[in-house]
Structures are given as C-alpha cells and as structure tokens.
C-alpha cells in the first residue's frame, strides 16, 4: 500500500489509483478537495453547489478510473472536470448567463511579516482586490491559473479554449495593468508569494 507523505508524487498517486488502490484515491481527494473548492468558488458564490460539483467529479473519477490515461496532470484534469461540471449544473439551474469570477482572494497569514513594514494585511488585501477588479473576468481567470495554480500556458489554453499566443498576451497585459496599479512591495508579494490567494 502506498503511504501518504510529502514525497509521494502525483504520478505515483495517479498510477496506483488507476490500478485499483483506493487509499491513493483518498489521498488525491484530501490533497485536492480544498484546492478545487477555491477554484470552483470563482465561478459561483454558491458554495454548496461547488461542493456538490466536486463530489460529482470524484464519484465519476472513481467509477471511470479503468478508462483513465496513465499519464495525467491531476490538478489540470480535476480543474477541467470541475469546470465542465459546474457549467452543466449552472446551466441546468438557469444561473449560467455568464461566468462571473468573484474577487475571492485570500491572504496567507504566514506571509504577514513580509509586508508588515509597508502595509498591514487588511490594507494589502483591499489593495490587491481593488487592482484585480480592474482586470477583465478573463484576465483574472488566466492570472489565477498561471500564478496561483501554476498551470503552463499550454494547459491554460486547453482549459480556456484560447490559443497559446492569446493566453501569453493576456498574461502580459494583466501583469502590465497590475504593475501600473500596485505599489512595488505588493508586486513583489504578488509575484513571489502565489499562495497569498490560496
């Protein structure tokens, strides 16, 4: 049996899971359930709906595991599944008029000391939230994928249906807008401490 520890790679978890190891399925769930919730809440403020969608994703993941590819980026795969499931649920409930990315950013308490000399935590959160509100929904979505979840441009392109160059251009335009609006200390924090939104 594969034991859960910080050295267990996603590839090992995935391979053991699709080969029938339920312990690895449980580890994958515990590792990504909260990440998926933070991702899903961007598309709707209905937390219960997001939780239901995550449950559906994992139920389907377990039932379909014999048909899954041996090589997969777990986070990217789960993001894609959750986005599709939320789309269907929201459309079914007639809520899906347009995906509204909410300003649900969070400040990591452990990073407070790094910015105390410039801004307190509440001020920084307000500043970042204000600046991100100046971005378009698409820009915020792509910045989230790139800087918070660290997806590659190729993965973002697949997830959003955009081409490689469009994703790259969107990231560059978004960062330019951020640099123009944020104090230097917050730019450093934003680019170097991605977990500030997690």
PDB file of C-alpha atoms in Angstrom:
ATOM      1  CA  UNK A   1       0.000   0.000   0.000  1.00  0.00           C
ATOM      2  CA  UNK A   2       1.237   3.460  -0.869  1.00  0.00           C
ATOM      3  CA  UNK A   3       1.516   5.599   2.236  1.00  0.00           C
ATOM      4  CA  UNK A   4       0.689   9.279   2.191  1.00  0.00           C
ATOM      5  CA  UNK A   5       3.670  11.543   2.707  1.00  0.00           C
ATOM      6  CA  UNK A   6       5.098  14.702   1.269  1.00  0.00           C
ATOM      7  CA  UNK A   7       7.401  12.729  -1.006  1.00  0.00           C
ATOM      8  CA  UNK A   8       4.597  10.875  -2.765  1.00  0.00           C
ATOM      9  CA  UNK A   9       4.409  12.275  -6.280  1.00  0.00           C
ATOM     10  CA  UNK A  10       1.203  12.910  -8.160  1.00  0.00           C
ATOM     11  CA  UNK A  11       2.358  10.468 -10.822  1.00  0.00           C
ATOM     12  CA  UNK A  12       2.705   7.702  -8.237  1.00  0.00           C
ATOM     13  CA  UNK A  13      -0.678   8.524  -6.743  1.00  0.00           C
ATOM     14  CA  UNK A  14      -2.337   8.537 -10.142  1.00  0.00           C
ATOM     15  CA  UNK A  15      -0.784   5.291 -11.337  1.00  0.00           C
ATOM     16  CA  UNK A  16      -1.655   3.456  -8.134  1.00  0.00           C
ATOM     17  CA  UNK A  17      -5.166   4.901  -8.171  1.00  0.00           C
ATOM     18  CA  UNK A  18      -5.998   3.803 -11.719  1.00  0.00           C
ATOM     19  CA  UNK A  19      -4.565   0.396 -10.863  1.00  0.00           C
ATOM     20  CA  UNK A  20      -7.136  -0.031  -8.117  1.00  0.00           C
ATOM     21  CA  UNK A  21      -5.557   1.451  -4.985  1.00  0.00           C
ATOM     22  CA  UNK A  22      -8.404   3.119  -3.084  1.00  0.00           C
ATOM     23  CA  UNK A  23      -6.001   4.531  -0.498  1.00  0.00           C
ATOM     24  CA  UNK A  24      -4.461   6.654  -3.249  1.00  0.00           C
ATOM     25  CA  UNK A  25      -7.915   7.829  -4.298  1.00  0.00           C
ATOM     26  CA  UNK A  26      -8.488   9.022  -0.736  1.00  0.00           C
ATOM     27  CA  UNK A  27      -5.134  10.803  -0.727  1.00  0.00           C
ATOM     28  CA  UNK A  28      -5.947  12.543  -4.018  1.00  0.00           C
ATOM     29  CA  UNK A  29      -9.273  13.666  -2.576  1.00  0.00           C
ATOM     30  CA  UNK A  30      -7.735  15.056   0.605  1.00  0.00           C
ATOM     31  CA  UNK A  31      -4.966  16.753  -1.372  1.00  0.00           C
ATOM     32  CA  UNK A  32      -7.175  18.488  -3.931  1.00  0.00           C
ATOM     33  CA  UNK A  33     -10.669  18.931  -2.438  1.00  0.00           C
ATOM     34  CA  UNK A  34      -9.880  22.327  -0.890  1.00  0.00           C
ATOM     35  CA  UNK A  35      -7.915  23.430  -3.955  1.00  0.00           C
ATOM     36  CA  UNK A  36     -10.900  22.577  -6.138  1.00  0.00           C
ATOM     37  CA  UNK A  37     -13.267  24.454  -3.851  1.00  0.00           C
ATOM     38  CA  UNK A  38     -11.170  27.629  -4.058  1.00  0.00           C
ATOM     39  CA  UNK A  39     -11.106  27.204  -7.832  1.00  0.00           C
ATOM     40  CA  UNK A  40     -14.823  26.497  -8.154  1.00  0.00           C
ATOM     41  CA  UNK A  41     -15.929  29.402  -5.985  1.00  0.00           C
ATOM     42  CA  UNK A  42     -14.597  31.733  -8.693  1.00  0.00           C
ATOM     43  CA  UNK A  43     -17.473  30.715 -10.932  1.00  0.00           C
ATOM     44  CA  UNK A  44     -20.325  30.918  -8.435  1.00  0.00           C
ATOM     45  CA  UNK A  45     -20.794  32.181  -4.898  1.00  0.00           C
ATOM     46  CA  UNK A  46     -22.944  29.124  -4.157  1.00  0.00           C
ATOM     47  CA  UNK A  47     -20.526  27.126  -2.028  1.00  0.00           C
ATOM     48  CA  UNK A  48     -22.908  24.189  -1.699  1.00  0.00           C
ATOM     49  CA  UNK A  49     -23.181  23.914  -5.465  1.00  0.00           C
ATOM     50  CA  UNK A  50     -19.384  23.863  -5.735  1.00  0.00           C
ATOM     51  CA  UNK A  51     -19.185  21.125  -3.096  1.00  0.00           C
ATOM     52  CA  UNK A  52     -21.806  19.094  -4.954  1.00  0.00           C
ATOM     53  CA  UNK A  53     -19.866  19.501  -8.190  1.00  0.00           C
ATOM     54  CA  UNK A  54     -16.624  18.398  -6.516  1.00  0.00           C
ATOM     55  CA  UNK A  55     -18.412  15.349  -5.113  1.00  0.00           C
ATOM     56  CA  UNK A  56     -19.714  14.506  -8.587  1.00  0.00           C
ATOM     57  CA  UNK A  57     -16.227  14.880 -10.058  1.00  0.00           C
ATOM     58  CA  UNK A  58     -14.688  12.440  -7.597  1.00  0.00           C
ATOM     59  CA  UNK A  59     -17.535   9.943  -7.936  1.00  0.00           C
ATOM     60  CA  UNK A  60     -17.074   9.925 -11.696  1.00  0.00           C
ATOM     61  CA  UNK A  61     -13.297   9.814 -11.312  1.00  0.00           C
ATOM     62  CA  UNK A  62     -13.569   6.668  -9.211  1.00  0.00           C
ATOM     63  CA  UNK A  63     -16.097   4.969 -11.472  1.00  0.00           C
ATOM     64  CA  UNK A  64     -14.124   5.759 -14.642  1.00  0.00           C
ATOM     65  CA  UNK A  65     -10.630   5.012 -13.374  1.00  0.00           C
ATOM     66  CA  UNK A  66     -10.153   1.921 -15.526  1.00  0.00           C
ATOM     67  CA  UNK A  67     -10.538   4.131 -18.590  1.00  0.00           C
ATOM     68  CA  UNK A  68      -8.251   6.969 -17.477  1.00  0.00           C
ATOM     69  CA  UNK A  69      -4.934   7.684 -19.145  1.00  0.00           C
ATOM     70  CA  UNK A  70      -1.826   6.541 -17.307  1.00  0.00           C
ATOM     71  CA  UNK A  71      -0.148   9.919 -17.753  1.00  0.00           C
ATOM     72  CA  UNK A  72      -2.096  12.892 -16.491  1.00  0.00           C
ATOM     73  CA  UNK A  73      -1.632  16.145 -14.605  1.00  0.00           C
ATOM     74  CA  UNK A  74      -4.009  15.517 -11.710  1.00  0.00           C
ATOM     75  CA  UNK A  75      -4.669  19.172 -10.899  1.00  0.00           C
ATOM     76  CA  UNK A  76      -5.258  20.120 -14.532  1.00  0.00           C
ATOM     77  CA  UNK A  77      -7.515  17.099 -15.076  1.00  0.00           C
ATOM     78  CA  UNK A  78      -9.589  17.848 -11.968  1.00  0.00           C
ATOM     79  CA  UNK A  79      -9.849  21.541 -12.852  1.00  0.00           C
ATOM     80  CA  UNK A  80     -11.167  20.659 -16.287  1.00  0.00           C
ATOM     81  CA  UNK A  81     -13.684  18.177 -14.873  1.00  0.00           C
ATOM     82  CA  UNK A  82     -14.905  20.612 -12.227  1.00  0.00           C
ATOM     83  CA  UNK A  83     -15.261  23.499 -14.656  1.00  0.00           C
ATOM     84  CA  UNK A  84     -17.311  21.323 -17.013  1.00  0.00           C
ATOM     85  CA  UNK A  85     -19.462  20.005 -14.165  1.00  0.00           C
ATOM     86  CA  UNK A  86     -20.138  23.485 -12.826  1.00  0.00           C
ATOM     87  CA  UNK A  87     -21.021  24.680 -16.301  1.00  0.00           C
ATOM     88  CA  UNK A  88     -23.620  21.935 -16.620  1.00  0.00           C
ATOM     89  CA  UNK A  89     -25.052  22.487 -13.138  1.00  0.00           C
ATOM     90  CA  UNK A  90     -25.267  26.243 -13.549  1.00  0.00           C
ATOM     91  CA  UNK A  91     -26.801  25.952 -16.991  1.00  0.00           C
ATOM     92  CA  UNK A  92     -29.318  23.423 -15.721  1.00  0.00           C
ATOM     93  CA  UNK A  93     -30.382  25.769 -12.943  1.00  0.00           C
ATOM     94  CA  UNK A  94     -30.590  28.701 -15.359  1.00  0.00           C
ATOM     95  CA  UNK A  95     -27.872  30.530 -13.479  1.00  0.00           C
ATOM     96  CA  UNK A  96     -25.323  30.253 -16.258  1.00  0.00           C
ATOM     97  CA  UNK A  97     -25.760  33.524 -18.062  1.00  0.00           C
ATOM     98  CA  UNK A  98     -22.089  34.358 -17.866  1.00  0.00           C
ATOM     99  CA  UNK A  99     -19.246  33.175 -15.669  1.00  0.00           C
ATOM    100  CA  UNK A 100     -18.629  35.846 -13.089  1.00  0.00           C
ATOM    101  CA  UNK A 101     -15.233  35.460 -11.455  1.00  0.00           C
ATOM    102  CA  UNK A 102     -15.676  36.707  -7.906  1.00  0.00           C
ATOM    103  CA  UNK A 103     -12.938  38.567  -6.040  1.00  0.00           C
ATOM    104  CA  UNK A 104     -12.327  35.733  -3.590  1.00  0.00           C
ATOM    105  CA  UNK A 105      -8.699  36.307  -2.809  1.00  0.00           C
ATOM    106  CA  UNK A 106      -7.185  35.355   0.492  1.00  0.00           C
ATOM    107  CA  UNK A 107      -4.069  36.465   2.326  1.00  0.00           C
ATOM    108  CA  UNK A 108      -1.822  33.777   3.772  1.00  0.00           C
ATOM    109  CA  UNK A 109      -1.362  34.634   7.474  1.00  0.00           C
ATOM    110  CA  UNK A 110       2.111  33.119   7.377  1.00  0.00           C
ATOM    111  CA  UNK A 111       3.235  35.784   4.929  1.00  0.00           C
ATOM    112  CA  UNK A 112       2.236  38.732   7.102  1.00  0.00           C
ATOM    113  CA  UNK A 113       5.732  39.508   8.329  1.00  0.00           C
ATOM    114  CA  UNK A 114       6.958  40.025   4.768  1.00  0.00           C
ATOM    115  CA  UNK A 115       4.765  43.055   4.205  1.00  0.00           C
ATOM    116  CA  UNK A 116       4.271  44.479   7.690  1.00  0.00           C
ATOM    117  CA  UNK A 117       6.688  47.340   7.037  1.00  0.00           C
ATOM    118  CA  UNK A 118       4.700  48.535   4.025  1.00  0.00           C
ATOM    119  CA  UNK A 119       1.056  47.663   4.539  1.00  0.00           C
ATOM    120  CA  UNK A 120      -0.872  45.706   7.113  1.00  0.00           C
ATOM    121  CA  UNK A 121      -2.678  42.589   5.978  1.00  0.00           C
ATOM    122  CA  UNK A 122      -6.112  44.171   5.620  1.00  0.00           C
ATOM    123  CA  UNK A 123      -4.769  47.073   3.587  1.00  0.00           C
ATOM    124  CA  UNK A 124      -2.851  44.759   1.276  1.00  0.00           C
ATOM    125  CA  UNK A 125      -5.862  42.522   0.731  1.00  0.00           C
ATOM    126  CA  UNK A 126      -8.010  45.526  -0.100  1.00  0.00           C
ATOM    127  CA  UNK A 127      -5.365  46.900  -2.462  1.00  0.00           C
ATOM    128  CA  UNK A 128      -4.933  43.641  -4.352  1.00  0.00           C
ATOM    129  CA  UNK A 129      -8.689  43.115  -4.549  1.00  0.00           C
ATOM    130  CA  UNK A 130      -9.168  46.610  -5.921  1.00  0.00           C
ATOM    131  CA  UNK A 131      -6.480  46.148  -8.574  1.00  0.00           C
ATOM    132  CA  UNK A 132      -7.781  42.749  -9.642  1.00  0.00           C
ATOM    133  CA  UNK A 133     -11.239  44.255 -10.007  1.00  0.00           C
ATOM    134  CA  UNK A 134      -9.766  46.418 -12.779  1.00  0.00           C
ATOM    135  CA  UNK A 135      -8.925  43.299 -14.786  1.00  0.00           C
ATOM    136  CA  UNK A 136     -11.452  41.630 -17.018  1.00  0.00           C
ATOM    137  CA  UNK A 137     -13.011  38.333 -15.939  1.00  0.00           C
ATOM    138  CA  UNK A 138     -10.837  36.507 -18.460  1.00  0.00           C
ATOM    139  CA  UNK A 139      -7.665  38.239 -17.271  1.00  0.00           C
ATOM    140  CA  UNK A 140      -8.383  37.334 -13.655  1.00  0.00           C
ATOM    141  CA  UNK A 141      -9.120  33.752 -14.615  1.00  0.00           C
ATOM    142  CA  UNK A 142      -5.858  33.378 -16.512  1.00  0.00           C
ATOM    143  CA  UNK A 143      -3.811  35.104 -13.801  1.00  0.00           C
ATOM    144  CA  UNK A 144      -5.324  32.654 -11.325  1.00  0.00           C
ATOM    145  CA  UNK A 145      -4.363  29.683 -13.485  1.00  0.00           C
ATOM    146  CA  UNK A 146      -0.861  30.962 -14.148  1.00  0.00           C
ATOM    147  CA  UNK A 147       0.259  32.469 -10.853  1.00  0.00           C
ATOM    148  CA  UNK A 148      -1.881  30.720  -8.261  1.00  0.00           C
ATOM    149  CA  UNK A 149      -2.244  27.210  -9.673  1.00  0.00           C
ATOM    150  CA  UNK A 150       0.949  27.393 -11.748  1.00  0.00           C
ATOM    151  CA  UNK A 151      -0.526  25.857 -14.882  1.00  0.00           C
ATOM    152  CA  UNK A 152       1.501  26.099 -18.060  1.00  0.00           C
ATOM    153  CA  UNK A 153       0.407  28.302 -20.941  1.00  0.00           C
ATOM    154  CA  UNK A 154      -0.431  25.152 -22.906  1.00  0.00           C
ATOM    155  CA  UNK A 155      -2.670  23.878 -20.098  1.00  0.00           C
ATOM    156  CA  UNK A 156      -4.368  27.245 -19.720  1.00  0.00           C
ATOM    157  CA  UNK A 157      -5.021  27.328 -23.464  1.00  0.00           C
ATOM    158  CA  UNK A 158      -6.739  23.947 -23.313  1.00  0.00           C
ATOM    159  CA  UNK A 159      -8.739  24.868 -20.219  1.00  0.00           C
ATOM    160  CA  UNK A 160      -9.960  28.189 -21.624  1.00  0.00           C
ATOM    161  CA  UNK A 161     -10.249  27.300 -25.306  1.00  0.00           C
ATOM    162  CA  UNK A 162      -7.782  30.042 -26.232  1.00  0.00           C
ATOM    163  CA  UNK A 163      -4.677  29.656 -28.346  1.00  0.00           C
ATOM    164  CA  UNK A 164      -1.156  29.803 -26.917  1.00  0.00           C
ATOM    165  CA  UNK A 165      -0.390  33.334 -28.097  1.00  0.00           C
ATOM    166  CA  UNK A 166      -3.673  34.740 -26.796  1.00  0.00           C
ATOM    167  CA  UNK A 167      -3.002  33.308 -23.350  1.00  0.00           C
ATOM    168  CA  UNK A 168       0.516  34.724 -23.364  1.00  0.00           C
ATOM    169  CA  UNK A 169      -0.731  38.145 -24.468  1.00  0.00           C
ATOM    170  CA  UNK A 170      -3.433  38.149 -21.801  1.00  0.00           C
ATOM    171  CA  UNK A 171      -0.899  37.383 -19.070  1.00  0.00           C
ATOM    172  CA  UNK A 172       1.391  40.169 -20.272  1.00  0.00           C
ATOM    173  CA  UNK A 173      -1.440  42.710 -20.429  1.00  0.00           C
ATOM    174  CA  UNK A 174      -2.682  41.695 -16.995  1.00  0.00           C
ATOM    175  CA  UNK A 175       0.745  41.999 -15.396  1.00  0.00           C
ATOM    176  CA  UNK A 176       1.245  45.394 -17.036  1.00  0.00           C
ATOM    177  CA  UNK A 177      -2.027  46.576 -15.509  1.00  0.00           C
ATOM    178  CA  UNK A 178      -1.027  45.174 -12.118  1.00  0.00           C
ATOM    179  CA  UNK A 179       2.395  46.832 -12.231  1.00  0.00           C
ATOM    180  CA  UNK A 180       0.804  50.151 -13.100  1.00  0.00           C
ATOM    181  CA  UNK A 181      -1.598  49.957 -10.171  1.00  0.00           C
ATOM    182  CA  UNK A 182       0.200  48.208  -7.307  1.00  0.00           C
ATOM    183  CA  UNK A 183       2.961  49.545  -5.047  1.00  0.00           C
ATOM    184  CA  UNK A 184       6.320  47.848  -5.602  1.00  0.00           C
ATOM    185  CA  UNK A 185       6.178  45.878  -2.340  1.00  0.00           C
ATOM    186  CA  UNK A 186       2.828  44.352  -3.268  1.00  0.00           C
ATOM    187  CA  UNK A 187       4.009  43.473  -6.772  1.00  0.00           C
ATOM    188  CA  UNK A 188       6.889  41.562  -5.193  1.00  0.00           C
ATOM    189  CA  UNK A 189       4.472  39.826  -2.849  1.00  0.00           C
ATOM    190  CA  UNK A 190       2.018  39.040  -5.650  1.00  0.00           C
ATOM    191  CA  UNK A 191       4.613  37.554  -7.988  1.00  0.00           C
ATOM    192  CA  UNK A 192       6.783  35.770  -5.408  1.00  0.00           C
ATOM    193  CA  UNK A 193       4.189  34.565  -2.898  1.00  0.00           C
ATOM    194  CA  UNK A 194       1.498  32.969  -5.026  1.00  0.00           C
ATOM    195  CA  UNK A 195      -0.049  31.275  -2.014  1.00  0.00           C
ATOM    196  CA  UNK A 196      -1.303  34.643  -0.787  1.00  0.00           C
ATOM    197  CA  UNK A 197      -4.527  33.896  -2.639  1.00  0.00           C
ATOM    198  CA  UNK A 198      -4.864  30.277  -1.531  1.00  0.00           C
TER     199      UNK A 198
END
